[in-house]
Structures are given as structure tokens and as C-alpha cells.
Coordinates of C-alpha atoms in Angstrom, one line a residue:
X1275 CA -9.9 25.0 -4.5
X1276 CA -13.5 24.1 -3.8
X1277 CA -13.7 22.2 -7.0
X1278 CA -10.5 20.3 -6.1
X1279 CA -11.9 19.5 -2.6
X1280 CA -15.1 18.2 -4.1
X1281 CA -13.2 16.1 -6.6
X1282 CA -11.0 14.6 -3.7
X1283 CA -14.2 13.8 -1.8
X1284 CA -15.8 12.1 -4.7
X1285 CA -12.7 10.1 -5.7
X1286 CA -12.3 9.1 -2.0
X1287 CA -15.9 7.8 -2.1
X1288 CA -15.2 5.7 -5.3
X1289 CA -12.1 4.3 -3.6
X1290 CA -14.0 3.4 -0.5
X1291 CA -16.5 1.4 -2.6
X1292 CA -13.6 -0.3 -4.2
X1293 CA -12.0 -0.9 -0.6
X1294 CA -15.1 -2.5 0.8
X1295 CA -15.7 -4.8 -2.1
X1296 CA -12.0 -5.8 -2.6
X1297 CA -11.5 -6.3 1.1
X1298 CA -14.4 -8.7 1.5
X1299 CA -13.5 -10.6 -1.6
X1300 CA -9.8 -10.5 -0.7
X1301 CA -10.2 -11.8 2.8
X1302 CA -12.4 -14.7 1.7
X1303 CA -10.0 -15.5 -1.2
X1304 CA -7.1 -15.6 1.2
X1305 CA -9.0 -18.0 3.5
X1306 CA -9.8 -20.4 0.6
X1307 CA -6.2 -20.2 -0.8
X1308 CA -4.7 -21.0 2.5
X1309 CA -7.2 -24.0 2.9
X1310 CA -6.6 -25.3 -0.7
X1311 CA -2.9 -24.8 -0.9
X1312 CA -2.1 -25.6 2.7
X1313 CA 0.1 -23.7 5.1
X1314 CA 3.5 -24.8 3.6
X1315 CA 2.6 -24.1 -0.1
X1316 CA 0.9 -20.8 0.8
X1317 CA 4.1 -19.7 2.7
X1318 CA 6.3 -20.9 -0.2
X1319 CA 4.3 -19.0 -2.8
X1320 CA 4.7 -15.8 -0.7
X1321 CA 8.5 -16.4 -0.4
X1322 CA 8.8 -16.9 -4.2
X1323 CA 6.7 -13.7 -4.8
X1324 CA 9.0 -11.9 -2.3
X1325 CA 12.1 -12.8 -4.3
X1326 CA 10.5 -11.4 -7.5
X1327 CA 9.4 -8.2 -5.6
X1328 CA 13.0 -7.5 -4.7
X1329 CA 14.1 -7.9 -8.3
X1330 CA 11.2 -5.7 -9.5
X1331 CA 12.2 -2.8 -7.3
X1332 CA 13.4 -0.7 -10.2
X1333 CA 10.0 -1.2 -12.0
X1334 CA 8.2 0.2 -8.9
X1335 CA 10.6 3.1 -8.8
X1336 CA 10.0 3.9 -12.5
X1337 CA 6.2 3.7 -11.9
X1338 CA 6.6 6.5 -9.3
X1339 CA 8.7 8.5 -11.7
X1340 CA 6.0 8.3 -14.5
X1341 CA 3.3 9.2 -12.1
X1342 CA 5.4 12.2 -10.9
X1343 CA 6.2 13.6 -14.3
X1344 CA 2.8 13.0 -15.8
X1345 CA 1.2 14.7 -12.8
X1346 CA 3.5 17.7 -13.0
X1347 CA 2.9 18.2 -16.8
X1348 CA -0.8 17.8 -16.4
X1349 CA -0.7 20.4 -13.6
X1350 CA 1.1 22.8 -16.0
X1351 CA -1.5 21.8 -18.7
X1352 CA 1.3 21.0 -21.0
X1353 CA -0.3 18.2 -23.3
X1354 CA 2.7 17.9 -25.6
X1355 CA 5.2 17.2 -22.8
X1356 CA 2.6 14.9 -21.2
X1357 CA 2.7 12.8 -24.4
X1358 CA 6.4 12.6 -24.4
X1359 CA 6.5 11.6 -20.7
X1360 CA 4.1 8.7 -21.5
X1361 CA 6.2 7.6 -24.4
X1362 CA 9.4 7.7 -22.4
X1363 CA 7.6 5.7 -19.6
X1364 CA 6.6 3.0 -22.0
X1365 CA 10.1 2.7 -23.4
X1366 CA 11.8 2.6 -20.0
X1367 CA 9.3 0.1 -18.6
X1368 CA 9.9 -2.2 -21.5
X1369 CA 13.6 -2.3 -21.0
X1370 CA 13.1 -2.7 -17.2
X1371 CA 11.0 -5.8 -17.9
X1372 CA 13.9 -7.2 -20.0
X1373 CA 16.4 -6.5 -17.2
X1374 CA 14.1 -8.1 -14.6
X1375 CA 13.8 -11.3 -16.8
X1376 CA 17.6 -11.5 -16.9
X1377 CA 18.1 -11.0 -13.2
X1378 CA 15.3 -13.3 -12.3
X1379 CA 16.5 -16.2 -14.4
X1380 CA 20.1 -15.8 -13.1
X1381 CA 20.5 -14.6 -9.6
X1382 CA 16.9 -15.1 -8.6
X1383 CA 16.7 -18.6 -9.9
X1384 CA 20.0 -19.5 -8.1
X1385 CA 18.6 -18.1 -4.8
X1386 CA 15.4 -20.0 -5.1
X1387 CA 17.1 -23.3 -5.9
X1388 CA 19.9 -23.1 -3.2
X1389 CA 18.8 -20.8 -0.4
X1390 CA 15.1 -21.2 0.3
X1391 CA 13.9 -23.8 2.7
X1392 CA 11.6 -26.1 0.7
X1393 CA 9.9 -29.2 1.9
X1394 CA 11.1 -32.5 0.3
X1395 CA 9.6 -33.1 -3.1
X1396 CA 8.3 -29.6 -3.5
X1397 CA 11.2 -28.0 -5.4
X1398 CA 9.9 -28.6 -8.9
X1399 CA 6.5 -27.1 -8.1
X1400 CA 8.2 -24.0 -6.5
X1401 CA 10.4 -23.5 -9.6
X1402 CA 7.3 -23.6 -11.8
X1403 CA 5.6 -21.1 -9.5
X1404 CA 8.6 -18.9 -9.7
X1405 CA 8.5 -18.8 -13.5
X1406 CA 4.9 -17.8 -13.6
X1407 CA 5.6 -15.2 -10.9
X1408 CA 8.3 -13.7 -13.2
X1409 CA 5.8 -13.4 -16.1
X1410 CA 3.2 -11.9 -13.8
X1411 CA 5.7 -9.3 -12.6
X1412 CA 6.8 -8.4 -16.2
X1413 CA 3.1 -7.8 -17.2
X1414 CA 2.6 -5.6 -14.1
X1415 CA 5.8 -3.5 -15.0
X1416 CA 4.7 -3.0 -18.6
X1417 CA 1.1 -2.0 -17.4
X1418 CA 2.3 0.7 -14.9
X1419 CA 2.2 3.8 -17.2
X1420 CA -1.4 2.9 -18.2
X1421 CA -2.4 2.4 -14.6
X1422 CA -0.9 5.8 -13.7
X1423 CA -2.9 7.5 -16.5
X1424 CA -6.1 6.7 -14.5
X1425 CA -4.6 8.1 -11.2
X1426 CA -3.1 11.2 -12.8
X1427 CA -6.4 12.0 -14.6
X1428 CA -8.2 11.2 -11.3
X1429 CA -10.5 8.7 -12.9
X1430 CA -11.0 6.9 -9.7
X1431 CA -14.4 5.5 -10.8
X1432 CA -12.8 3.4 -13.5
X1433 CA -9.8 2.5 -11.3
X1434 CA -12.3 1.2 -8.6
X1435 CA -14.2 -0.8 -11.1
X1436 CA -11.0 -2.5 -12.6
X1437 CA -9.7 -3.2 -9.1
X1438 CA -13.0 -4.9 -8.1
X1439 CA -13.0 -6.9 -11.3
X1440 CA -9.5 -8.1 -10.6
X1441 CA -10.4 -9.2 -7.1
X1442 CA -13.5 -11.1 -8.4
X1443 CA -11.3 -12.9 -11.0
X1444 CA -8.8 -13.8 -8.3
X1445 CA -11.6 -15.3 -6.3
X1446 CA -12.9 -17.3 -9.3
X1447 CA -9.6 -18.9 -10.0
X1448 CA -9.3 -20.3 -6.4
X1449 CA -12.3 -22.5 -7.2
X1450 CA -10.6 -23.8 -10.3
X1451 CA -7.7 -25.2 -8.3
X1452 CA -7.2 -28.9 -8.6
X1453 CA -9.1 -29.3 -11.8
X1454 CA -7.3 -31.6 -14.2
X1455 CA -5.0 -33.1 -11.5
X1456 CA -2.5 -30.3 -11.9
X1457 CA -0.3 -29.4 -8.9
X1458 CA -2.2 -26.7 -7.1
X1459 CA 0.7 -24.4 -6.5
X1460 CA 1.6 -24.4 -10.2
X1461 CA -1.9 -23.9 -11.3
X1462 CA -2.5 -21.0 -8.9
X1463 CA 0.6 -19.2 -10.0
X1464 CA -0.4 -19.7 -13.7
X1465 CA -4.0 -18.5 -13.2
X1466 CA -2.7 -15.4 -11.3
X1467 CA -0.6 -14.7 -14.3
X1468 CA -3.6 -15.0 -16.7
X1469 CA -5.6 -12.6 -14.5
X1470 CA -2.9 -10.0 -14.6
X1471 CA -2.5 -10.3 -18.4
X1472 CA -6.2 -9.8 -18.8
X1473 CA -6.1 -6.7 -16.7
X1474 CA -3.2 -5.3 -18.7
X1475 CA -5.3 -5.5 -21.9
X1476 CA -8.3 -4.0 -20.2
X1477 CA -6.3 -1.0 -18.8
X1478 CA -4.7 -0.5 -22.2
X1479 CA -8.0 -0.5 -24.0
X1480 CA -9.6 2.0 -21.6
X1481 CA -6.7 4.4 -21.7
X1482 CA -6.3 4.4 -25.4
X1483 CA -10.0 5.3 -25.7
X1484 CA -10.0 8.1 -23.1
X1485 CA -6.6 9.7 -22.9
X1486 CA -4.8 11.2 -25.9
X1487 CA -1.3 10.9 -24.5
X1488 CA -1.6 7.1 -24.5
X1489 CA -1.3 6.9 -28.3
X1490 CA 2.2 5.5 -28.1
X1491 CA 5.0 6.4 -30.6
X1492 CA 8.8 6.2 -30.4
X1493 CA 9.0 10.0 -30.4
X1494 CA 10.3 11.2 -27.1
X1495 CA 12.2 14.1 -25.5
X1496 CA 15.8 13.1 -24.7
X1497 CA 16.2 15.6 -21.9
X1498 CA 12.9 14.4 -20.4
X1499 CA 14.0 10.9 -20.7
X1500 CA 17.3 11.8 -18.8
X1501 CA 15.4 13.5 -16.0
X1502 CA 13.0 10.5 -15.5
X1503 CA 16.0 8.1 -15.4
X1504 CA 17.8 10.3 -13.0
X1505 CA 14.8 10.5 -10.7
X1506 CA 14.3 6.7 -11.0
X1507 CA 18.0 6.1 -10.1
X1508 CA 17.9 8.1 -7.0
X1509 CA 14.5 6.9 -5.9
X1510 CA 15.6 3.4 -6.5
X1511 CA 17.9 3.5 -3.5
X1512 CA 15.1 4.0 -0.9
X1513 CA 12.6 1.8 -2.8
X1514 CA 15.1 -1.0 -3.0
X1515 CA 15.8 -0.6 0.7
X1516 CA 12.1 -0.7 1.5
X1517 CA 11.4 -3.8 -0.6
X1518 CA 14.7 -5.3 0.6
X1519 CA 14.0 -5.1 4.3
X1520 CA 10.3 -6.3 3.7
X1521 CA 11.3 -9.4 1.8
X1522 CA 14.6 -9.7 3.6
X1523 CA 12.6 -10.2 6.9
X1524 CA 10.5 -12.8 5.1
X1525 CA 13.6 -14.7 4.0
X1526 CA 15.1 -14.4 7.6
X1527 CA 12.0 -15.8 9.1
X1528 CA 12.1 -18.6 6.5
X1529 CA 15.7 -19.4 7.4
X1530 CA 15.2 -19.3 11.2
X1531 CA 11.7 -20.7 11.6
X1532 CA 10.6 -22.4 8.2
X1533 CA 7.6 -21.9 5.9
X1534 CA 5.0 -22.1 8.6
X1535 CA 6.1 -18.8 10.0
X1536 CA 6.2 -17.4 6.5
X1537 CA 2.5 -18.3 6.3
X1538 CA 1.8 -16.3 9.5
X1539 CA 3.8 -13.4 8.1
X1540 CA 1.9 -13.7 4.7
X1541 CA -1.5 -13.5 6.5
X1542 CA -0.1 -10.4 8.4
X1543 CA 1.0 -8.7 5.3
X1544 CA -2.4 -9.3 3.7
X1545 CA -4.0 -7.8 6.8
X1546 CA -1.5 -4.9 6.7
X1547 CA -2.4 -4.1 3.0
X1548 CA -6.2 -4.1 3.8
X1549 CA -5.8 -1.9 6.9
X1550 CA -3.5 0.5 5.0
X1551 CA -6.1 1.0 2.3
X1552 CA -8.4 2.7 4.8
X1553 CA -5.8 5.4 5.1
X1554 CA -4.4 5.1 1.6
X1555 CA -7.6 5.7 -0.2
X1556 CA -7.9 9.3 0.8
X1557 CA -4.1 9.5 0.0
X1558 CA -4.6 8.3 -3.5
X1559 CA -7.4 10.8 -4.0
X1560 CA -5.1 13.6 -2.8
X1561 CA -1.8 12.5 -4.4
X1562 CA -2.6 13.9 -7.9
X1563 CA -3.6 17.2 -6.2
X1564 CA -0.3 17.4 -4.2
X1565 CA 1.6 16.8 -7.5
X1566 CA -0.4 19.2 -9.6
X1567 CA -0.3 22.0 -6.8
X1568 CA 3.5 21.8 -6.9
X1569 CA 3.4 21.9 -10.8
X1570 CA 1.2 25.0 -10.5
X1571 CA 3.6 26.5 -7.8
X1572 CA 0.8 26.7 -5.3
X1573 CA 2.9 25.7 -2.2
X1574 CA 0.5 27.0 0.4
X1575 CA -2.3 24.6 -0.9
X1576 CA 0.3 21.8 -1.1
X1577 CA 1.3 22.2 2.6
X1578 CA -2.3 22.2 3.6
X1579 CA -2.9 19.0 1.6
X1580 CA 0.1 17.4 3.3
X1581 CA -1.1 18.2 6.8
X1582 CA -4.8 17.4 6.2
X1583 CA -4.1 14.0 4.5
X1584 CA -1.9 12.9 7.3
X1585 CA -4.5 13.6 9.9
X1586 CA -7.4 12.2 8.0
X1587 CA -5.5 9.1 6.9
X1588 CA -4.9 8.3 10.6
X1589 CA -8.6 8.9 11.4
X1590 CA -9.7 6.6 8.7
X1591 CA -7.3 4.0 9.9
X1592 CA -8.0 4.2 13.5
X1593 CA -11.7 3.4 13.3
X1594 CA -10.7 0.1 11.7
X1595 CA -7.4 -0.5 13.5
X1596 CA -8.7 -0.2 17.1
X1597 CA -11.5 -2.8 16.9
X1598 CA -9.1 -5.0 14.9
X1599 CA -6.5 -4.7 17.7
X1600 CA -9.1 -5.6 20.3
X1601 CA -10.6 -8.6 18.4
X1602 CA -7.5 -9.9 16.6
X1603 CA -7.8 -13.5 18.0
X1604 CA -11.5 -13.9 17.1
X1605 CA -11.3 -12.2 13.7
X1606 CA -8.5 -14.5 12.6
X1607 CA -10.4 -17.6 13.9
X1608 CA -13.6 -16.6 12.1
X1609 CA -11.7 -15.6 9.0
X1610 CA -9.2 -18.5 8.6
X1611 CA -10.4 -21.3 10.9
X1612 CA -6.8 -22.6 11.0
X1613 CA -4.7 -19.8 12.2
X1614 CA -0.9 -20.2 11.7
X1615 CA 1.1 -19.8 15.0
X1616 CA 2.5 -16.2 15.7
X1617 CA -0.2 -14.6 13.5
X1618 CA -2.0 -12.8 16.4
X1619 CA 1.0 -10.9 17.7
X1620 CA 2.3 -10.3 14.2
X1621 CA -1.0 -8.6 13.3
X1622 CA -1.1 -6.5 16.4
X1623 CA 2.3 -5.2 15.9
X1624 CA 1.9 -4.5 12.2
X1625 CA -1.1 -2.2 13.0
X1626 CA 1.4 0.3 14.6
X1627 CA 3.7 0.1 11.5
X1628 CA 0.7 0.8 9.2
X1629 CA -0.2 3.9 11.2
X1630 CA 3.3 5.3 11.0
X1631 CA 3.5 4.6 7.4
X1632 CA 0.2 6.4 6.8
X1633 CA 1.8 9.5 8.2
X1634 CA 4.8 9.1 5.9
X1635 CA 2.8 8.8 2.6
X1636 CA 2.0 12.6 2.1
X1637 CA 5.5 13.4 2.8
X1638 CA 6.8 10.9 0.3
X1639 CA 4.4 12.2 -2.4
X1640 CA 5.4 15.8 -1.7
X1641 CA 9.1 15.0 -1.8
X1642 CA 8.7 13.2 -5.1
X1643 CA 6.7 16.2 -6.5
X1644 CA 9.6 18.5 -5.7
X1645 CA 12.1 16.1 -7.3
X1646 CA 15.2 17.0 -5.2
X1647 CA 15.7 13.5 -3.9
X1648 CA 19.4 12.6 -4.2
X1649 CA 20.5 13.1 -0.5
X1650 CA 17.0 12.3 0.7
X1651 CA 17.0 8.8 -0.7
X1652 CA 20.5 8.0 0.2
X1653 CA 19.8 8.8 3.8
X1654 CA 16.5 6.9 3.9
X1655 CA 18.1 3.9 2.0
X1656 CA 20.9 3.5 4.5
X1657 CA 18.5 3.9 7.4
X1658 CA 16.0 1.3 6.1
X1659 CA 18.6 -1.3 5.2
X1660 CA 19.7 -1.3 8.8
X1661 CA 16.7 -3.2 9.7
X1662 CA 18.1 -6.5 8.2
X1663 CA 21.4 -6.8 10.1
X1664 CA 19.8 -5.8 13.4
X1665 CA 17.0 -8.3 12.9
X1666 CA 19.5 -11.0 11.9
X1667 CA 21.5 -10.4 15.1
X1668 CA 18.4 -10.5 17.3
X1669 CA 17.2 -13.8 15.7
X1670 CA 20.7 -15.3 16.0
X1671 CA 20.8 -14.5 19.7
X1672 CA 17.5 -16.4 20.1
X1673 CA 14.8 -13.7 19.9
X1674 CA 11.3 -14.6 19.1
X1675 CA 9.9 -14.2 15.6
X1676 CA 7.9 -11.1 16.4
X1677 CA 11.0 -9.1 17.2
X1678 CA 11.3 -8.3 13.5
X1679 CA 8.1 -6.3 13.7
X1680 CA 9.3 -4.4 16.7
X1681 CA 12.5 -3.4 14.9
X1682 CA 10.4 -2.4 11.9
X1683 CA 8.2 0.0 14.0
X1684 CA 11.3 1.6 15.5
X1685 CA 12.8 2.3 12.1
X1686 CA 9.6 3.5 10.8
X1687 CA 9.6 6.3 13.5
X1688 CA 13.1 7.2 12.6
X1689 CA 12.3 7.5 8.8
X1690 CA 9.2 9.6 9.7
X1691 CA 11.5 12.1 11.5
X1692 CA 13.9 12.1 8.5
X1693 CA 11.2 12.9 6.1
X1694 CA 9.7 15.7 8.1
X1695 CA 13.3 17.2 8.4
X1696 CA 13.7 17.1 4.6
X1697 CA 10.3 18.8 4.0
X1698 CA 11.6 21.7 6.2
X1699 CA 14.7 21.9 4.1
X1700 CA 12.9 21.6 0.7
X1701 CA 9.8 23.9 1.1
X1702 CA 10.2 25.4 4.6
X1703 CA 7.6 23.1 5.9
X1704 CA 6.3 24.1 9.4
X1705 CA 7.3 21.5 12.0
X1706 CA 5.5 23.4 14.8
X1707 CA 2.2 23.2 12.8
X1708 CA 2.8 19.6 11.9
X1709 CA 3.3 18.6 15.5
X1710 CA 0.3 20.6 16.7
X1711 CA -2.2 19.6 14.0
X1712 CA -1.0 16.0 13.3
X1713 CA 1.2 14.4 16.0
X1714 CA -0.4 15.9 19.1
X1715 CA -3.9 14.9 17.8
X1716 CA -2.8 11.4 17.0
X1717 CA -0.8 11.0 20.4
X1718 CA -3.9 12.1 22.4
X1719 CA -6.1 9.5 20.7
X1720 CA -3.6 6.7 21.2
X1721 CA -3.2 7.7 24.9
X1722 CA -6.9 7.5 25.5
X1723 CA -6.9 4.1 23.7
X1724 CA -5.1 2.5 26.6
X1725 CA -8.0 2.8 29.2
X1726 CA -10.6 2.0 26.5
X1727 CA -8.5 -1.2 25.6
X1728 CA -8.4 -2.2 29.3
X1729 CA -12.2 -1.6 29.6
X1730 CA -13.0 -3.6 26.4
X1731 CA -10.8 -6.5 27.5
X1732 CA -13.0 -6.9 30.6
X1733 CA -16.1 -7.5 28.4
X1734 CA -17.0 -11.2 27.6
X1735 CA -16.2 -12.6 24.1
X1736 CA -17.2 -16.3 24.3
X1737 CA -19.9 -16.3 21.6
X1738 CA -20.3 -14.6 18.3
X1739 CA -22.9 -12.2 19.7
X1740 CA -20.3 -11.1 22.4
X1741 CA -17.8 -10.6 19.6
X1742 CA -20.3 -8.6 17.5
X1743 CA -21.2 -6.3 20.4
X1744 CA -17.6 -5.8 21.4
X1745 CA -16.7 -4.9 17.8
X1746 CA -19.6 -2.4 17.5
X1747 CA -18.7 -0.8 20.9
X1748 CA -14.9 -0.6 20.1
X1749 CA -15.9 1.0 16.7
X1750 CA -18.2 3.6 18.3
X1751 CA -15.4 4.5 20.9
X1752 CA -13.0 5.0 18.2
X1753 CA -15.4 7.4 16.3
X1754 CA -16.1 9.3 19.5
X1755 CA -12.4 9.6 20.2
X1756 CA -11.7 11.1 16.8
X1757 CA -14.7 13.5 17.1
X1758 CA -14.0 14.8 20.5
X1759 CA -10.2 14.7 20.6
X1760 CA -8.9 14.4 17.1
X1761 CA -11.1 17.1 15.3
X1762 CA -10.8 20.8 15.9
X1763 CA -13.7 23.0 16.7
X1764 CA -14.2 24.2 13.1
X1765 CA -14.3 20.6 11.9
X1766 CA -16.8 19.6 14.5
X1767 CA -19.0 22.6 13.5
X1768 CA -18.8 21.5 9.8
X1769 CA -19.9 18.0 10.5
X1770 CA -22.8 19.2 12.7
X1771 CA -23.9 21.5 9.8
X1772 CA -23.8 18.7 7.2
X1773 CA -25.7 16.4 9.5
X1774 CA -28.3 19.1 10.3
X1775 CA -28.6 19.9 6.5
X1776 CA -29.2 16.3 5.6
X1777 CA -31.7 15.9 8.3
X1778 CA -33.7 18.9 7.1
X1779 CA -33.6 17.7 3.5
X1780 CA -35.1 14.4 4.7
X1781 CA -37.7 16.2 6.7
X1782 CA -38.9 18.3 3.8

């Protein structure tokens, strides 16, 4: 267990290096892309990508299945079964890519051409961007089993390096836009496809050199293949509902408010993904251990990992989310210069959704590890898809655009309750312990955040120096809240001992 904890800590460190580099590059890239493409084209590219994401839902589900089955077999140290799982994953992903191509060139193409609100004269460019987005998505689907190999084997150092390289390449292509007089929207979508294709080759080369199971052959276990397809089929329901409501809200905003609001939502989604990474990094480091602990039938350790990763994910999120909530206006201004309308309220609301999702991620991983997901996914799918009709009714009645985020937050709370209930049913998960160690700790910190927010709002923020001081102050308040309210006595003693040891080492 000590070795596992050390591995988790080391992998979390690698992922945080990745996070810092990719976040800095990604934020700057978004700023430049928004400036080069313009608000309308930026919004249109994200709408097009959203349609592809809905069609690629099955590919996302199969990626989860391959990660689950590979982790379980590696936890059992069954190399032969691991090889067969990888072969089955490659075969299934290949056929999924073909299915995506057919759906994208029929239903998807019709939807883009007839239902999306596109400024006059931009339809041809949007259709070209759509075609390159299809190719990009196909490459990502085919790459999924290789990407999972790095995560299953916990090679987070290589995973971090590849992610940083991809971010750098996406930054480089932004400065190539406009060369040769090509339409910038078309050129951007084509260059994104080229980056993804290059990364696919790189992942494949690394895996073939380091992991024996990635030597692909057409030999596979038919029973294993059926299990993976069954898992994918049932998981597809909740994944489709999740992507459906996410991109469905994007389409609703396009229909009711036009591409300018889509640009605001696109910026918000990027902020959401960056914030979520602060909690997801430790989750990605723990996920293989949760899967492997179930494969080894070590349920006590598995439950401990679920509880701890929920708490620590929130802590890591909070130290970023609280200052961001306080300084949203200024951060968006310094980042983008031209801030699309509605972006500030969108970002502040999405912070709450990110926190709730961070609590759900360990429960999702654990349920997937167990594999009994039929009723679970049906209930979750029906719950999540309810977001769309309720959002539509509210917008039809004249509600403001931000109502879609409030509805999303309410449904996230409902799904969190559902996931906890199913964990009780599947592995006799302790709700009392979860409430005591996770929810009460989080609720206490959020309550104390209210007077801290009021106090910080009274501080001036006219100049950049004011902004910087306010940011540092809010960051320190967040850390102190976690230390004195969120952590238990044993954890505080552990931190003190580590600090004292490091201090003594430097002294000597």
C-alpha cells in the first residue's frame, strides 16, 4: 500500500507539471484563436465540434471499457488476457470509427447544413471545418487504446510529456493561420487534424516499444469481446446523455441567442476544463489503483481511495476555484481583452458544476470497475437527459442564457446522490462515513467562503497591483480554510512533520 501511495504521489506530481504547462499554453492559445478567428467563427467552430462530440459518444464509451478491462487484467497480473483485451479494443475502435463516419456524413451533415445558425456567406467554411473535425475525431477514436495503455501502466511522465507537446503544437499552428490566404476557419480545423494525426503516430510508437500487449494481432477472446461490448452498450446510455445535454445546451444557446453566446459558452467550457484538471489530476493518478484494487479484490483499500480522492480533488480545486470566483472579471479581461457577453456569470456558475463533478469522478471509476452498470446507467441517462427539455422550456419562457448552468448544477447534485446510492448497493459503501469525511468537510469550507468573499469584495481592484494582491490573499485564505477546516488532525500532523523534516534537511 505504501508503494502504491508513493506511486500515486509521484504520478500526481507529473500530472501537475503537465497541468501548469498546458494551462498556460492553452489559455494563451484560446486568447489568440479568439482574436484571429473572431467571435462568430470561434463560436461556430465549437458548435461544429459539439455535433461531432455527440456522434463520437460511443467511441468515448468504448475507451472507458478498454481502460476498465485492461486495468482489471493488469491488477490480476494476467498478461495473456491483457493482450486479448487490447486486440479487442483496437478492433472495436476501428469499427466505431467507420460507424462515426457514416453518421457524421448523413445525420450530422444534414443537421449542420439545415439547423445551425450560420452568418451569411460562412456555410461553405463551416462545412469544410466540419469535415476536418470528423477526421480529427476518427483519429482520436483509433488512438484511444494506446492512450489508455499509458494510464493503465501509470506512465504519467510520458503521458505528461505528450500532452505538453500537443499543447505546444496547437499554439504553433495558431501563428500559421492566414498564411497563403486560406480561410482561417478551414485552415485552423485542418491544422488541428494534423496535430492529432501526429500525436496518434507518437503514442503508437511509444506503446509498441514499451508495452508487450500493444503488439496487435487479429487474435481475440470472443467471450471477452462480448463482455466489452456489453459494458460499452450499457455505459453508452449515460455517456450519450452526458454529451447530449452538454452539446444540446450549446445548440439551444445557438438557436435562442446566436453564435456570440456560443463563444461565451466556449470560453466557459475551456475555463471549466482547466479548473477541473486541478481535481482530475489526482483522480487520474488514483483511477488505475481503484481499478486494480477491485481486480485484486481489495475492497477496503478501494473504499479508502474513493473517499480520499473525493476530498483531495475538492481541496485542489478549491485553491484555484475560490480566487477565480473572486477575480473572474479581471482574469477574463487580462486573458482575452475582448470578453464575450455573459462570460463572467457563465464562468462563476460553472465553477460549482466542476466541484460537484469532481466528487462524482471517484464514484464513476469505482462503478465502472465493478462492472454492474445496467440499471445504474439507465437511471443516470434518464436523469441527465432531462436537462434539455427543462432548459428549453425555461428559454422559451424568456429566461436569461445563464439559466442553463443553474439547471445543470441542480441535476449534478441529483446525479451525485444517485451514484452514492448505487455504491451502497454494489459494495456496501458507507454513506455515513462519506458524509462525515467528504460532504461535511466540503460544506464547512463553502460556508466559510461566504464571509471571505464579502470581505474580499470590499478590497480595491482598480490596478493590476490591486488585482495581484487580491489574488494572493484569496489564495492564502483558501489554503488556510482547507488546513484548519478541511483536514483532520492526523493529516495536519502529517503535514507539519513533512515541513519540519524538510526544514531540518536544509539546515543540515
